[in-house]
Coordinates of C-alpha atoms and ligand atoms in Angstrom, one line a residue:
X1 CA 16.5 41.8 -27.4
X2 CA 17.7 38.4 -26.5
X3 CA 14.5 36.4 -26.3
X4 CA 11.0 36.6 -25.1
X5 CA 8.1 34.7 -23.6
X6 CA 5.1 34.7 -25.8
X7 CA 1.5 33.8 -25.3
X8 CA 0.6 32.6 -28.7
X9 CA -2.7 31.5 -30.0
X10 CA -2.2 28.1 -28.3
X11 CA 0.4 26.5 -26.2
X12 CA 2.6 24.0 -28.0
X13 CA 1.7 20.6 -26.5
X14 CA 4.0 18.5 -28.6
X15 CA 7.4 19.2 -30.2
X16 CA 6.5 22.2 -32.4
X17 CA 8.9 21.5 -35.3
X18 CA 7.2 18.2 -35.9
X19 CA 4.0 19.9 -36.9
X20 CA 2.9 21.9 -40.0
X21 CA 2.1 24.7 -37.7
X22 CA 2.3 25.8 -34.1
X23 CA -1.4 24.9 -33.6
X24 CA -3.0 21.9 -35.2
X25 CA -6.2 22.3 -37.3
X26 CA -8.0 20.2 -34.7
X27 CA -7.2 22.7 -32.0
X28 CA -10.3 22.8 -29.8
X29 CA -10.7 26.2 -28.1
X30 CA -13.3 25.0 -25.6
X31 CA -11.0 22.2 -24.6
X32 CA -8.1 24.7 -24.2
X33 CA -10.2 26.9 -21.9
X34 CA -11.0 23.8 -19.8
X35 CA -7.4 22.9 -19.8
X36 CA -6.5 26.3 -18.3
X37 CA -8.7 25.4 -15.4
X38 CA -11.7 27.5 -16.3
X39 CA -15.0 25.8 -15.6
X40 CA -17.1 26.7 -18.7
X41 CA -20.3 25.4 -17.2
X42 CA -20.0 28.1 -14.5
X43 CA -20.1 30.7 -17.3
X44 CA -23.8 30.7 -18.4
X45 CA -23.3 33.7 -20.7
X46 CA -21.3 31.5 -23.0
X47 CA -24.3 29.3 -23.8
X48 CA -26.0 29.8 -27.2
X49 CA -23.2 32.0 -28.6
X50 CA -23.7 31.0 -32.2
X51 CA -26.9 33.0 -32.4
X52 CA -25.4 36.2 -31.0
X53 CA -24.2 39.3 -32.9
X54 CA -20.6 40.5 -32.4
X55 CA -21.7 43.0 -29.9
X56 CA -23.5 40.6 -27.6
X57 CA -20.6 38.3 -28.1
X58 CA -18.5 40.9 -26.3
X59 CA -21.0 41.3 -23.6
X60 CA -20.9 37.5 -23.2
X61 CA -17.1 37.5 -23.2
X62 CA -16.8 40.3 -20.6
X63 CA -19.5 38.8 -18.4
X64 CA -17.6 35.4 -18.5
X65 CA -14.3 37.0 -17.7
X66 CA -15.9 38.7 -14.7
X67 CA -17.1 35.4 -13.4
X68 CA -13.6 33.8 -13.5
X69 CA -12.1 34.1 -10.0
X70 CA -9.3 36.7 -9.6
X71 CA -9.8 38.3 -13.0
X72 CA -9.7 42.1 -12.8
X73 CA -12.4 43.4 -15.2
X74 CA -13.6 47.0 -15.6
X75 CA -17.0 47.4 -17.0
X76 CA -18.3 50.5 -18.9
X77 CA -19.4 53.5 -16.9
X78 CA -17.3 52.6 -13.8
X79 CA -14.8 54.9 -12.2
X80 CA -11.9 52.5 -12.9
X81 CA -12.9 52.2 -16.5
X82 CA -13.0 56.0 -17.0
X83 CA -9.8 56.5 -15.2
X84 CA -8.1 54.0 -17.4
X85 CA -9.3 55.4 -20.7
X86 CA -8.3 58.9 -19.6
X87 CA -4.8 57.8 -19.1
X88 CA -3.9 57.1 -22.7
X89 CA -1.2 59.4 -24.0
X90 CA -3.4 60.4 -27.1
X91 CA -7.0 61.3 -26.5
X92 CA -8.0 59.7 -29.8
X93 CA -7.2 56.3 -28.0
X94 CA -9.0 57.3 -24.8
X95 CA -12.1 58.2 -26.8
X96 CA -12.5 54.5 -27.9
X97 CA -14.9 52.6 -25.7
X98 CA -14.2 48.9 -25.2
X99 CA -16.9 46.6 -23.8
X100 CA -14.5 45.9 -20.9
X101 CA -11.0 46.3 -19.8
X102 CA -9.0 43.5 -18.2
X103 CA -5.8 43.6 -16.3
X104 CA -4.3 40.1 -16.3
X105 CA -1.8 39.5 -13.6
X106 CA -0.3 36.3 -15.0
X107 CA 0.5 34.9 -18.5
X108 CA -2.1 32.3 -17.9
X109 CA -4.8 34.9 -17.5
X110 CA -3.6 36.4 -20.8
X111 CA -4.0 33.0 -22.4
X112 CA -7.5 32.6 -21.0
X113 CA -8.5 36.1 -22.2
X114 CA -7.4 35.3 -25.8
X115 CA -9.2 31.9 -25.7
X116 CA -12.4 33.5 -24.5
X117 CA -12.1 36.0 -27.3
X118 CA -11.7 33.1 -29.8
X119 CA -14.6 31.3 -28.3
X120 CA -16.9 34.3 -28.5
X121 CA -15.4 35.9 -31.6
X122 CA -15.2 39.1 -29.6
X123 CA -12.3 41.2 -30.9
X124 CA -9.5 42.5 -28.6
X125 CA -6.7 45.0 -28.3
X126 CA -3.5 44.8 -26.2
X127 CA -2.1 47.8 -24.3
X128 CA 1.4 48.1 -23.1
X129 CA 2.5 51.7 -22.3
X130 CA -0.4 53.1 -24.4
X131 CA 1.8 55.5 -26.3
X132 CA 0.7 54.6 -29.8
X133 CA -0.7 57.8 -31.5
X134 CA -3.9 56.7 -33.2
X135 CA -7.3 55.3 -32.2
X136 CA -7.5 51.5 -32.0
X137 CA -3.8 50.8 -31.7
X138 CA -4.0 49.6 -28.1
X139 CA -7.8 50.1 -27.5
X140 CA -10.8 48.7 -29.3
X141 CA -14.4 49.9 -29.7
X142 CA -16.8 47.5 -28.2
X143 CA -14.2 44.8 -27.6
X144 CA -11.8 43.7 -24.9
X145 CA -8.8 45.8 -24.0
X146 CA -6.2 43.6 -22.5
X147 CA -4.0 45.9 -20.4
X148 CA -0.6 44.4 -19.4
X149 CA 0.4 46.8 -16.6
X150 CA 0.3 44.1 -13.9
X151 CA 2.9 42.0 -15.8
X152 CA 5.6 44.1 -14.4
X153 CA 8.5 41.9 -13.2
X154 CA 12.1 43.0 -13.5
X155 CA 14.6 40.2 -12.9
X156 CA 18.2 40.8 -13.5
X157 CA 20.0 37.5 -14.3
X158 CA 22.6 36.3 -11.8
X159 CA 25.4 36.8 -14.3
X160 CA 24.1 40.4 -14.8
X161 CA 24.2 40.0 -18.6
X162 CA 20.5 40.1 -19.2
X163 CA 17.3 41.1 -17.6
X164 CA 13.7 39.8 -17.9
X165 CA 11.2 42.5 -18.1
X166 CA 7.4 42.3 -18.1
X167 CA 5.4 44.3 -20.7
X168 CA 3.8 46.4 -18.0
X169 CA 6.9 48.5 -17.6
X170 CA 7.8 51.9 -18.9
X171 CA 11.3 53.0 -19.7
X172 CA 12.1 55.4 -16.8
X173 CA 11.1 52.9 -14.0
X174 CA 12.9 50.2 -15.8
X175 CA 16.1 52.2 -16.2
X176 CA 15.9 53.3 -12.5
X177 CA 15.7 49.6 -11.4
X178 CA 18.6 48.7 -13.7
X179 CA 20.7 51.5 -12.3
X180 CA 20.5 49.9 -8.9
X181 CA 22.6 47.1 -10.4
X182 CA 24.9 49.4 -12.4
X183 CA 23.3 48.3 -15.6
X184 CA 21.5 49.6 -18.6
X185 CA 19.8 48.3 -21.8
X186 CA 19.2 49.8 -25.2
X187 CA 15.7 51.3 -25.0
X188 CA 13.5 54.3 -25.4
X189 CA 14.2 58.0 -25.1
X190 CA 11.1 59.2 -23.3
X191 CA 10.2 58.3 -19.7
X192 CA 6.7 56.9 -19.8
X193 CA 6.7 55.2 -23.2
X194 CA 6.1 51.4 -22.7
X195 CA 8.8 48.8 -23.1
X196 CA 6.6 46.4 -25.2
X197 CA 5.3 48.6 -28.0
X198 CA 8.6 50.2 -28.6
X199 CA 10.5 46.9 -28.6
X200 CA 8.1 45.2 -31.0
X201 CA 8.1 48.1 -33.4
X202 CA 11.8 48.0 -33.6
X203 CA 13.3 44.4 -32.2
X204 CA 12.8 32.8 -28.6
X205 CA 13.9 30.1 -29.3
X206 CA 12.4 30.3 -32.8
X207 CA 14.6 32.4 -35.1
X208 CA 11.8 33.3 -37.5
X209 CA 9.6 34.5 -34.7
X210 CA 12.4 36.5 -33.1
X211 CA 13.2 38.1 -36.4
X212 CA 9.5 38.8 -37.1
X213 CA 8.8 40.4 -33.8
X214 CA 11.4 43.0 -34.4
X215 CA 9.3 45.1 -36.7
X216 CA 6.2 42.8 -36.7
X217 CA 4.4 44.7 -34.0
X218 CA 1.4 43.0 -32.4
X219 CA 0.8 40.4 -35.2
X220 CA 2.2 37.3 -33.6
X221 CA 1.0 37.0 -30.1
X222 CA 1.1 38.8 -26.7
X223 CA 4.6 39.0 -25.3
X224 CA 4.5 38.4 -21.5
X225 CA 8.2 38.9 -20.9
X226 CA 11.2 40.3 -22.8
X227 CA 14.8 39.1 -22.1
X228 CA 17.0 42.1 -22.9
X229 CA 20.8 42.2 -23.1
X230 CA 22.2 44.4 -20.4
X231 CA 25.6 46.3 -20.2
X232 CA 27.4 47.9 -17.3
X233 CA 26.6 51.6 -17.1
X234 CA 26.9 54.3 -14.5
X235 CA 26.9 57.6 -16.4
X236 CA 27.0 58.4 -20.1
X237 CA 27.4 61.6 -22.0
X238 CA 24.3 63.3 -23.4
X239 CA 21.6 65.9 -23.2
X240 CA 19.7 68.5 -25.0
X241 CA 20.8 71.6 -26.9
X242 CA 18.3 74.3 -27.5
X243 CA 19.4 76.2 -30.6
X244 CA 19.3 79.9 -31.1
X245 CA 17.0 81.0 -33.9
X246 CA 19.9 82.5 -35.9
X247 CA 21.8 79.2 -36.0
X248 CA 19.3 76.6 -37.4
X249 CA 21.5 76.1 -40.5
X250 CA 24.6 75.6 -38.4
X251 CA 22.8 73.0 -36.3
X252 CA 21.9 71.2 -39.5
X253 CA 25.6 71.4 -40.6
X254 CA 26.7 69.8 -37.3
X255 CA 23.9 67.2 -37.6
X256 CA 25.0 66.3 -41.1
X257 CA 28.6 66.1 -40.2
X258 CA 27.8 63.7 -37.3
X259 CA 25.9 61.4 -39.7
X260 CA 28.2 61.6 -42.7
X261 CA 31.6 61.3 -41.0
X262 CA 31.5 61.8 -37.2
X263 CA 29.7 58.6 -36.4
X264 CA 31.1 56.6 -39.4
X265 CA 32.9 54.0 -37.2
X266 CA 31.5 54.4 -33.7
X267 CA 28.0 53.0 -32.8
X268 CA 28.1 54.7 -29.4
X269 CA 26.8 58.1 -30.6
X270 CA 23.2 59.0 -31.6
X271 CA 21.5 62.2 -32.5
X272 CA 18.0 63.5 -33.1
X273 CA 17.1 67.1 -33.9
X274 CA 13.6 68.6 -33.8
X275 CA 12.2 71.8 -35.2
X276 CA 9.0 73.1 -34.0
X277 CA 6.8 76.0 -33.2
X278 CA 5.1 77.1 -30.0
X279 CA 2.8 80.1 -29.5
X280 CA 4.7 82.8 -27.6
X281 CA 8.1 81.3 -28.6
X282 CA 8.0 81.1 -32.4
X283 CA 10.3 78.7 -34.2
X284 CA 12.3 76.3 -32.0
X285 CA 15.0 73.8 -32.6
X286 CA 16.3 71.4 -30.1
X287 CA 18.7 68.5 -30.5
X288 CA 19.3 65.5 -28.3
X289 CA 22.8 64.0 -28.4
X290 CA 24.1 60.9 -26.6
X291 CA 27.4 59.1 -26.4
X292 CA 27.4 55.8 -24.5
X293 CA 30.6 56.5 -22.5
X294 CA 31.0 58.5 -19.3
X295 CA 33.0 61.4 -20.9
X296 CA 32.5 64.9 -19.7
X297 CA 33.2 67.0 -22.8
X298 CA 31.8 67.1 -26.3
X299 CA 32.7 63.8 -28.1
X300 CA 34.7 64.4 -31.3
X301 CA 31.8 63.1 -33.5
X302 CA 29.8 66.1 -32.5
X303 CA 32.6 68.6 -32.8
X304 CA 30.7 71.1 -35.1
X305 CA 28.2 71.6 -32.3
X306 CA 30.8 73.7 -30.7
X307 CA 30.1 76.4 -33.3
X308 CA 26.4 76.5 -32.7
X309 CA 24.9 79.3 -30.5
X310 CA 22.6 77.8 -27.9
X311 CA 19.9 79.1 -25.6
X312 CA 20.2 76.1 -23.2
X313 CA 22.6 73.1 -23.0
X314 CA 22.1 70.2 -20.7
X315 CA 24.8 67.9 -22.2
X316 CA 27.2 66.3 -19.8
X317 CA 27.7 63.1 -17.9
X318 CA 24.3 61.8 -16.7
X319 CA 22.7 58.5 -15.7
X320 CA 20.3 57.1 -18.4
X321 CA 17.3 57.9 -16.2
X322 CA 18.4 61.5 -15.8
X323 CA 18.8 61.7 -19.6
X324 CA 15.3 60.4 -20.5
X325 CA 13.9 62.7 -17.8
X326 CA 15.6 65.7 -19.3
X327 CA 14.2 64.8 -22.7
X328 CA 10.7 64.1 -21.5
X329 CA 10.4 67.4 -19.7
X330 CA 7.5 69.3 -21.3
X331 CA 6.3 66.5 -23.6
X332 CA 2.5 67.0 -23.4
X333 CA 0.1 64.1 -22.9
X334 CA -3.7 63.6 -22.9
X335 CA -4.1 65.7 -26.0
X336 CA -4.8 64.9 -29.6
X337 CA -1.7 63.5 -31.3
X338 CA -0.5 62.4 -34.6
X339 CA 2.9 60.8 -35.7
X340 CA 4.2 60.3 -39.2
X341 CA 7.5 59.2 -40.6
X342 CA 9.5 58.4 -43.7
X343 CA 13.1 57.5 -44.4
X344 CA 15.7 59.1 -46.7
X345 CA 19.4 58.8 -47.5
X346 CA 21.5 61.3 -45.7
X347 CA 21.7 64.6 -47.6
X348 CA 22.5 68.1 -46.4
X349 CA 20.3 70.0 -48.8
X350 CA 17.3 67.8 -48.0
X351 CA 17.7 68.8 -44.3
X352 CA 17.1 72.4 -45.2
X353 CA 14.4 71.6 -47.7
X354 CA 12.3 69.7 -45.1
X355 CA 12.7 72.3 -42.4
X356 CA 11.8 75.1 -44.8
X357 CA 8.8 73.1 -46.1
X358 CA 7.6 72.7 -42.5
X359 CA 7.7 76.4 -41.7
X360 CA 6.3 77.3 -45.2
X361 CA 3.2 75.1 -44.6
X362 CA 2.8 76.0 -40.9
X363 CA 0.4 78.9 -41.5
X364 CA -2.2 76.4 -42.7
X365 CA -2.6 75.2 -39.1
X366 CA -1.0 77.9 -36.9
X367 CA -4.3 79.0 -35.3
X368 CA -5.3 75.5 -34.0
X369 CA -5.7 75.6 -30.2
X370 CA -2.8 74.4 -28.1
X371 CA -0.8 73.6 -31.3
X372 CA 2.6 72.0 -30.9
X373 CA 3.9 70.7 -34.3
X374 CA 7.4 69.3 -34.7
X375 CA 9.5 67.8 -37.5
X376 CA 12.6 65.7 -36.6
X377 CA 15.6 64.3 -38.2
X378 CA 16.8 61.1 -36.6
X379 CA 20.0 59.7 -37.9
X380 CA 20.5 56.0 -38.6
X381 CA 24.2 55.8 -38.9
X382 CA 26.1 53.0 -40.6
X383 CA 27.4 51.5 -37.3
X384 CA 23.8 51.5 -36.1
X385 CA 22.7 49.6 -39.2
X386 CA 25.5 47.1 -38.6
X387 CA 24.3 46.6 -35.0
X388 CA 20.8 45.9 -36.3
X389 CA 22.1 42.9 -38.3
X390 CA 23.2 41.1 -35.1
X391 CA 21.4 38.0 -33.8
X392 CA 19.6 37.4 -37.1
X393 CA 18.6 41.0 -37.7
X394 CA 15.1 42.3 -37.9
X395 CA 12.3 42.7 -40.4
X396 CA 13.0 46.3 -41.5
X397 CA 14.7 45.6 -44.8
X398 CA 17.5 48.2 -44.5
X399 CA 21.2 47.3 -44.4
X400 CA 24.5 49.1 -43.9
X401 CA 24.8 49.4 -47.7
X402 CA 21.8 51.7 -47.7
X403 CA 23.3 54.0 -45.1
X404 CA 23.7 56.5 -43.7
X405 CA 20.0 57.1 -43.5
X406 CA 17.7 59.4 -41.6
X407 CA 14.1 59.2 -40.4
X408 CA 12.0 62.3 -40.9
X409 CA 9.6 62.1 -38.1
X410 CA 6.7 64.5 -37.5
X411 CA 4.5 64.8 -34.4
X412 CA 1.7 67.3 -33.8
X413 CA -0.2 68.0 -30.6
X414 CA -3.5 69.9 -30.6
X415 CA -6.8 70.0 -28.7
X416 CA -9.9 70.3 -30.9
X417 CA -11.2 67.5 -33.1
X418 CA -12.4 70.1 -35.5
X419 CA -8.7 70.7 -36.4
X420 CA -8.0 67.0 -37.2
X421 CA -8.4 67.2 -40.9
X422 CA -6.1 70.1 -41.6
X423 CA -3.5 68.8 -39.2
X424 CA -3.4 65.4 -40.9
X425 CA -3.2 67.1 -44.3
X426 CA -0.3 69.3 -43.1
X427 CA 1.7 66.3 -42.1
X428 CA 0.9 64.4 -45.3
X429 CA 1.6 67.4 -47.5
X430 CA 5.1 67.8 -46.0
X431 CA 5.8 64.1 -46.7
X432 CA 4.6 64.4 -50.3
X433 CA 6.7 67.5 -51.0
X434 CA 9.9 66.2 -49.3
X435 CA 9.6 62.8 -51.1
X436 CA 9.1 64.6 -54.4
X437 CA 12.3 66.6 -53.8
X438 CA 14.2 63.5 -52.7
X439 CA 13.1 61.6 -55.8
X440 CA 14.9 64.1 -58.0
X441 CA 18.2 63.0 -56.3
X442 CA 17.4 59.4 -55.7
X443 CA 17.3 59.8 -51.9
X444 CA 14.0 58.1 -51.0
X445 CA 14.1 54.9 -49.0
X446 CA 10.9 52.9 -48.6
X447 CA 11.4 52.0 -44.9
X448 CA 8.7 53.3 -42.5
X449 CA 9.5 53.0 -38.8
X450 CA 6.3 51.5 -37.2
X451 CA 6.8 53.3 -33.9
X452 CA 6.4 56.7 -35.5
X453 CA 4.0 55.9 -38.3
X454 CA 0.4 57.2 -38.7
X455 CA -2.6 55.0 -39.3
X456 CA -2.5 56.2 -42.9
X457 CA 0.8 54.7 -43.7
X458 CA 1.5 51.2 -45.0
X459 CA 4.3 50.0 -42.7
X460 CA 4.8 46.3 -43.2
X461 CA 4.9 46.5 -47.0
X462 CA 7.5 49.2 -46.6
X463 CA 9.9 46.5 -45.4
X464 CA 10.0 45.0 -49.0
X465 CA 8.1 42.1 -50.5
X466 CA 10.5 39.4 -49.4
X467 CA 10.3 40.5 -45.7
X468 CA 6.6 40.9 -45.8
X469 CA 6.2 37.4 -47.2
X470 CA 8.5 36.0 -44.4
X471 CA 6.4 37.8 -41.8
X472 CA 3.3 36.3 -43.3
X473 CA 4.7 32.8 -43.3
X474 CA 5.9 33.2 -39.7
X475 CA 2.3 34.2 -38.9
X476 CA 0.7 31.2 -40.8
X477 CA 2.9 28.9 -38.8
X478 CA 2.4 30.4 -35.4
X479 CA -1.1 31.6 -35.7
X480 CA -2.8 29.6 -38.6
X481 CA -6.2 30.9 -37.8
X482 CA -5.1 34.5 -37.7
X483 CA -6.2 35.3 -34.1
X484 CA -3.7 38.1 -33.8
X485 CA -4.4 39.6 -37.2
X486 CA -8.2 39.2 -37.4
X487 CA -9.5 39.1 -33.8
X488 CA -7.1 41.9 -33.0
X489 CA -7.8 44.3 -35.8
X490 CA -5.9 47.4 -34.6
X491 CA -2.4 48.8 -35.5
X492 CA -0.3 47.7 -38.5
X493 CA -1.3 44.4 -40.0
X494 CA 0.8 42.1 -42.2
X495 CA -1.0 42.6 -45.5
X496 CA 0.7 46.0 -45.5
X497 CA -2.5 48.1 -45.9
X498 CA -2.7 51.2 -43.6
X499 CA -5.2 50.8 -40.7
X500 CA -7.2 53.9 -41.9
X501 CA -6.5 53.5 -45.6
X502 CA -4.6 55.8 -47.9
X503 CA -4.5 59.4 -46.9
X504 CA -6.0 61.6 -49.6
Ligands
FAD1 C1 6.6 61.0 -26.5 C2 7.0 59.8 -27.3 C3 8.3 59.5 -27.4 C4 8.7 58.4 -28.1 N1 10.1 58.1 -28.1 C5 10.5 57.0 -28.8 C6 11.8 56.6 -28.8 O1 12.7 57.2 -28.2 N2 12.2 55.5 -29.6 C7 11.2 54.8 -30.2 O2 11.6 53.8 -30.8 N3 9.9 55.1 -30.2 C8 9.5 56.2 -29.5 N4 8.2 56.5 -29.4 C9 7.2 55.7 -30.2 C10 6.9 54.5 -29.4 O3 7.9 53.5 -29.5 C11 5.5 53.9 -29.8 O4 4.5 54.8 -29.6 C12 5.2 52.6 -29.1 O5 4.2 51.9 -29.8 C13 4.8 52.7 -27.7 O6 4.8 51.5 -27.0 P1 3.7 51.4 -25.8 O7 3.8 50.0 -25.2 O8 3.8 52.6 -24.9 O9 2.3 51.5 -26.7 P2 1.0 50.8 -26.8 O10 0.1 51.8 -27.4 O11 0.6 50.1 -25.5 O12 1.3 49.6 -27.8 C14 1.7 49.9 -29.2 C15 1.4 48.6 -30.0 O13 2.1 47.5 -29.5 C16 1.2 46.4 -29.1 N5 1.7 45.8 -27.9 C17 1.9 46.4 -26.7 N6 2.3 45.5 -25.8 C18 2.4 44.3 -26.5 C19 2.8 43.0 -26.1 N7 3.2 42.7 -24.9 N8 2.7 42.0 -27.0 C20 2.2 42.2 -28.3 N9 1.9 43.5 -28.7 C21 1.9 44.5 -27.8 C22 -0.1 47.1 -28.9 O14 -1.2 46.2 -29.1 C23 -0.1 48.2 -29.9 O15 -0.6 47.8 -31.1 C24 7.8 57.6 -28.7 C25 6.4 57.9 -28.6 C26 6.0 59.0 -27.9 C27 4.6 59.3 -27.8
NAG2 C1 -14.3 20.5 -28.1 O1 -14.1 20.2 -26.7 C2 -15.4 20.2 -26.0 C3 -15.1 20.0 -24.6 O2 -14.3 18.9 -24.3 C4 -16.3 19.1 -26.6 O3 -17.5 19.2 -25.9 C5 -16.5 19.4 -28.1 O4 -17.3 18.3 -28.6 C6 -15.2 19.5 -28.8 N1 -15.4 20.0 -30.2 C7 -15.0 19.3 -31.2 C8 -15.3 19.9 -32.5 O5 -14.3 18.3 -31.1
NAG3 C1 -23.1 55.0 -19.5 O1 -23.6 56.2 -19.1 C2 -24.1 57.0 -20.1 C3 -24.5 58.4 -19.6 O2 -23.8 58.6 -18.4 C4 -25.3 56.3 -20.7 O3 -25.8 57.1 -21.8 C5 -24.9 54.9 -21.2 O4 -26.1 54.2 -21.6 C6 -24.3 54.2 -20.1 N1 -23.8 52.9 -20.6 C7 -23.9 51.8 -20.0 C8 -23.3 50.6 -20.6 O5 -24.5 51.7 -18.9
NAG4 C1 -10.9 49.7 -9.0 O1 -9.6 50.1 -8.7 C2 -9.3 50.0 -7.3 C3 -7.9 50.6 -7.2 O2 -7.1 50.1 -8.2 C4 -9.4 48.6 -6.8 O3 -9.1 48.5 -5.5 C5 -10.8 48.0 -7.1 O4 -10.9 46.7 -6.8 C6 -11.2 48.2 -8.6 N1 -12.5 47.8 -8.8 C7 -12.9 46.8 -9.6 C8 -14.3 46.6 -9.8 O5 -12.1 46.1 -10.2
NAG5 C1 33.6 75.2 -36.5 O1 34.6 76.0 -35.8 C2 35.9 75.5 -36.1 C3 36.9 76.3 -35.3 O2 36.4 76.8 -34.2 C4 36.2 75.5 -37.6 O3 37.5 74.9 -37.8 C5 35.1 74.7 -38.3 O4 35.3 74.9 -39.7 C6 33.8 75.2 -37.9 N1 32.8 74.4 -38.6 C7 31.7 75.0 -39.2 C8 30.8 74.0 -39.8 O5 31.5 76.1 -39.2

């Protein structure tokens, strides 16, 4: 990410660096709403707010937003509202009922919505692609859900070296548009994941803010445009390899070799391998390999994959949009979902241990309806860690000296809420066992990747105390009253506590 346009708590009226914070203590929210051209006297529901409870505050906020010309507001029990909540990727998010849903079509409307939330003290949530896996991440019970889908511009710079993208975009449509210009960006693997949530979980003119947003999630404002570096791209090598049951260990060998030596000096390769189980199929293993050059045969860094027996192989030269479509095929949505992840130093025996632990504990949940559990190994190679340090780095607290690393990422799909408890426990149990094994060999790394984390995991404190403090001080400068931490309670907050508390 090169830079971004942010709607912060306020707009900076004077030279920001001359102040103690981005917003002065005298900041007058009513005045700011008026300055945005909203006639408060035409919003009778805002009168007498002080006496209202938080719930009627949200009724007042939503009724006010409805009265502002050209605001698109969906009220409870309308078809548009229900259609919207049904479209979340995880049903746990769709089950949350906001007081209203708004779809701002300009950054100014986003500002007004935040100011009305501040005025009424009605809490809000922000939705990009809506792919976060737990309730309240991009939805809010009784509050205002601000959906960004109408902020969807894609503007390639005239020098073709960067692109400005609105937070309403998802990766496939974005890649498709860039391909018309022979370009690509570094982005997500799955077609309908949103650009904003993914980018803020992983990576302006203000260096602290830029650093903080790469890992800081939703704590600093609402990003209304991202400027991403582009690079020329027509086709690249990559695809999926579905591994025969007999060759799971060989696939792990090839994966290890890639991480340990294959990719030691070339940042163009990446690999993730997932093990799962599906009724009627039994144990499954599938790897996704990419190399960002248009070669047509297996790149040397993946050479041991030549020894692995496969059931299906789609690797070859593809466009980026073809690749993400290949990978997304069969990913279920509108079901119950949970994601969990932790990080370890690369170690071959730990690979087998985690896969074996997964299959050993699987009987605890195997009869859950429509069950689709997976455990993945996603490599973070040393060249990738080096790339992350560019442009001031990010908030993750991992460096090339820690590498190579891998993320153990688990995701489960199921249907019945009655199975929630044992499925959460299954995921948590695997983490506990694998971390205990890793501890014996000194292989644990604290880092938790926000984009794959469950609401029971403390993400921001996993970046280390110094980085957590830097994030907090960025926040006190940009958002001294804590609008984006307190009025927007969902997802991972800067104090490092898990949204749902410790899992026990
Ligand atoms: C099938 C699947 C595949 C995935 N593949 C990948 C992958 O390849 N790589 C990867 O890194 N991750 C991947 N993820 C994880 C993904 O990055 C996260 O789920 C991410 O949060 C999704 O972003 P979103 O915009 O769709 O989600 P949302 O639920 O809309 O947003 C997530 C969080 O970001 C906040 N947010 C959204 N937009 C803004 C904004 N404009 N300003 C401020 N805050 C905002 C929201 O408030 C919310 O808290 C995958 C997830 C799924 C379900
Ligand atoms: C804030 O601005 C409004 C509108 O201009 C004004 O009526 C009010 O007195 C101001 N509040 C404070 C505390 O200055
Ligand atoms: C929405 O409809 C349900 C039943 O269809 C009803 O119980 C509920 O009170 C309604 N809510 C509102 C806000 O009208
Ligand atoms: C509901 O959605 C439709 C289609 O997007 C739109 O035309 C209509 O104006 C919406 N209704 C409201 C009340 O916003
Ligand atoms: C893969 O096969 C090649 C020869 O085909 C062999 O040299 C190499 O050792 C094999 N690697 C593994 C991990 O079996």
